Structure formats: structure tokens, C-alpha cells
Amino acid sequence: GQSLEQPSEVTAVEGAIVQINCTYQTSGFYGLSWYQQHDGGAPTFLSYNALDGLEETGRFSSFLSRSDSYGYLLLQELQMKDSASYFCAVRDQRDTGRRALTFGSGTRLQVQP
Amino acid sequence: GAVVSQHPSWVICKSGTSVKIECRSLDFQATTMFWYRQFPKQSLMLMATSNEGSKATYEQGVEKDKFLINHASLTLSTLTVTSAHPEDSSFYICSARDLVGGQRRGYTFGSGTRLTVV
């Protein structure tokens, strides 16, 4: 089976940088993904790491260390609209499009003025 | 990009009735769709995997006779909550992936259905 751990809540101010950590345990490993979900909305895909290192997409970056079973999402230049829940997710089977994701418990980010 | 349309967005039903939720992939074919349930302030929990032309695969603890899944075409999957009870009130979300896009595009989610059983 799989399990993922994330902090439950993070608070930061506008313009700041925040890092959301995720540790995982899986029987196999085929990448770590990050999703954003605003209250009442659907999750939206942010990033995916299959290999060690940092992936940057605009203000968001994601890092993976497979040896440590650890990853993080880095949000820079925080904006009020970034207030949302952030989920890390894994799939423990080779991707065929037929394997669902397992999500972490989610980190609720609150950005304050 | 890949779009998944889910209807209805919200529904209120009486206890004992059935509710059908539809999920359509609009610009790609989805041989597989996933149905999740999310309770307030909690994570998404996989209920079942819907496979086009074959039976759905249910996660442990999910009653297949209560949550009926039909995946009759490459673009449509439906979830029917039968004999709904207040404890079935939740946010139901479907998901699929456009395989053409590759893993960098991630999975696409429907907008979700807020079910309230009274």
C-alpha cells in the first residue's frame, strides 16, 4: 500500500515563500505529483517529479529525493489566490493511465495580507 | 487541454432515493476513469476505477451494489448512488488522464458533485 504525510496547515504572508513537505511510502514508485484545490473546487495539476531534483514552473517549484522518499512544493511570491489545499500524490504502478493516484492528507495554506 | 465535465455540480435528494452523476471527457478518450469521494477538510479517497466496456474495480470497503458505475463509452462514466442515506453526503469527483499528453499533464478532474442527502 501507499501512505503520504504532509503538514495539515501552513500560514504565510503575501510575497513570502512557503515550502510544503511530503514524505511517502509506496511498494513501488512512479513519480510524485502535486495538486491544488480551492474550497469547493476540483483539484488541479501543478507538477510532477519522476526523477530527483527540482522542477520549476513559474512561481511554483517541486523537488524530489527518491532516496529519502521525500518531496516538497515550493511556492514563491505568495498571492492571496494561493490560499488553497495542496495535495501530494503518488501512483505505485507503472503508468498505463489505468492506475489511480493516492493522495496525501493535504496541506491547507492560508495566505495573509 | 484535457477537460472532464461532471454533472450535476450539486444535488439534494431525499433519503432512500438514487442519484446519478455523470462524468464526460470532452476532448479525449478515457478508457479509464476514477471516482473519488472527499469529506470536508479531508483528502480524496478512491472509491472505484471505471473501465470502458468492463466491470468497475471497487476499493475495499466500497459497496459495489450501492455505488453503481457504468462506463459505456470512451467518453462517459456514470456513478449512481442508490438508496442514498445522509452518511453518503459528500463531494464526489471523477478523474481521468489524457494519455496523449503524457504524465506531465497530470490527471484531470471533473468539477465535482456536492451530494446532500436529507
PDB file of N, CA and C in Angstrom, chain A residues 24 29 32 49 51-53 63-72:
ATOM      1  N   TYR A  24       6.653   9.908   1.712  1.00  0.00           N
ATOM      2  CA  TYR A  24       5.776   8.864   1.205  1.00  0.00           C
ATOM      3  C   TYR A  24       6.366   7.483   1.432  1.00  0.00           C
ATOM      4  N   PHE A  29       7.333   2.895  -7.027  1.00  0.00           N
ATOM      5  CA  PHE A  29       7.283   4.352  -7.119  1.00  0.00           C
ATOM      6  C   PHE A  29       7.390   4.777  -8.569  1.00  0.00           C
ATOM      7  N   LEU A  32       6.021  11.564  -8.129  1.00  0.00           N
ATOM      8  CA  LEU A  32       5.295  12.326  -7.111  1.00  0.00           C
ATOM      9  C   LEU A  32       4.661  13.534  -7.791  1.00  0.00           C
ATOM     10  N   ASN A  49       7.167  15.027 -10.532  1.00  0.00           N
ATOM     11  CA  ASN A  49       8.595  14.680 -10.490  1.00  0.00           C
ATOM     12  C   ASN A  49       8.730  13.164 -10.566  1.00  0.00           C
ATOM     13  N   LEU A  51      12.055  12.000 -11.425  1.00  0.00           N
ATOM     14  CA  LEU A  51      13.479  11.876 -11.096  1.00  0.00           C
ATOM     15  C   LEU A  51      13.856  12.872 -10.014  1.00  0.00           C
ATOM     16  N   ASP A  52      14.990  12.602  -9.368  1.00  0.00           N
ATOM     17  CA  ASP A  52      15.465  13.501  -8.327  1.00  0.00           C
ATOM     18  C   ASP A  52      15.747  14.885  -8.884  1.00  0.00           C
ATOM     19  N   GLY A  53      15.491  15.872  -8.048  1.00  0.00           N
ATOM     20  CA  GLY A  53      15.833  17.218  -8.444  1.00  0.00           C
ATOM     21  C   GLY A  53      14.654  18.154  -8.388  1.00  0.00           C
ATOM     22  N   PHE A  63      10.287  19.514  -5.742  1.00  0.00           N
ATOM     23  CA  PHE A  63      11.560  18.814  -5.564  1.00  0.00           C
ATOM     24  C   PHE A  63      11.288  17.382  -5.160  1.00  0.00           C
ATOM     25  N   LEU A  64      12.160  16.497  -5.581  1.00  0.00           N
ATOM     26  CA  LEU A  64      12.033  15.082  -5.226  1.00  0.00           C
ATOM     27  C   LEU A  64      13.397  14.501  -4.858  1.00  0.00           C
ATOM     28  N   SER A  65      13.396  13.713  -3.801  1.00  0.00           N
ATOM     29  CA  SER A  65      14.550  12.896  -3.448  1.00  0.00           C
ATOM     30  C   SER A  65      14.045  11.480  -3.252  1.00  0.00           C
ATOM     31  N   ARG A  66      14.300  10.629  -4.211  1.00  0.00           N
ATOM     32  CA  ARG A  66      13.793   9.260  -4.131  1.00  0.00           C
ATOM     33  C   ARG A  66      14.471   8.462  -3.032  1.00  0.00           C
ATOM     34  N   SER A  67      15.731   8.744  -2.770  1.00  0.00           N
ATOM     35  CA  SER A  67      16.446   8.005  -1.720  1.00  0.00           C
ATOM     36  C   SER A  67      15.865   8.308  -0.342  1.00  0.00           C
ATOM     37  N   ASP A  68      15.316   9.501  -0.188  1.00  0.00           N
ATOM     38  CA  ASP A  68      14.717   9.896   1.093  1.00  0.00           C
ATOM     39  C   ASP A  68      13.205   9.731   1.111  1.00  0.00           C
ATOM     40  N   SER A  69      12.637   9.289  -0.001  1.00  0.00           N
ATOM     41  CA  SER A  69      11.167   9.185  -0.126  1.00  0.00           C
ATOM     42  C   SER A  69      10.522  10.492   0.313  1.00  0.00           C
ATOM     43  N   TYR A  70      11.006  11.552  -0.270  1.00  0.00           N
ATOM     44  CA  TYR A  70      10.632  12.887   0.199  1.00  0.00           C
ATOM     45  C   TYR A  70      10.532  13.849  -0.974  1.00  0.00           C
ATOM     46  N   GLY A  71       9.596  14.731  -0.863  1.00  0.00           N
ATOM     47  CA  GLY A  71       9.484  15.782  -1.859  1.00  0.00           C
ATOM     48  C   GLY A  71       8.887  17.019  -1.230  1.00  0.00           C
ATOM     49  N   TYR A  72       8.972  18.122  -1.933  1.00  0.00           N
ATOM     50  CA  TYR A  72       8.317  19.327  -1.439  1.00  0.00           C
ATOM     51  C   TYR A  72       7.842  20.179  -2.597  1.00  0.00           C
TER      52      TYR A  72
END
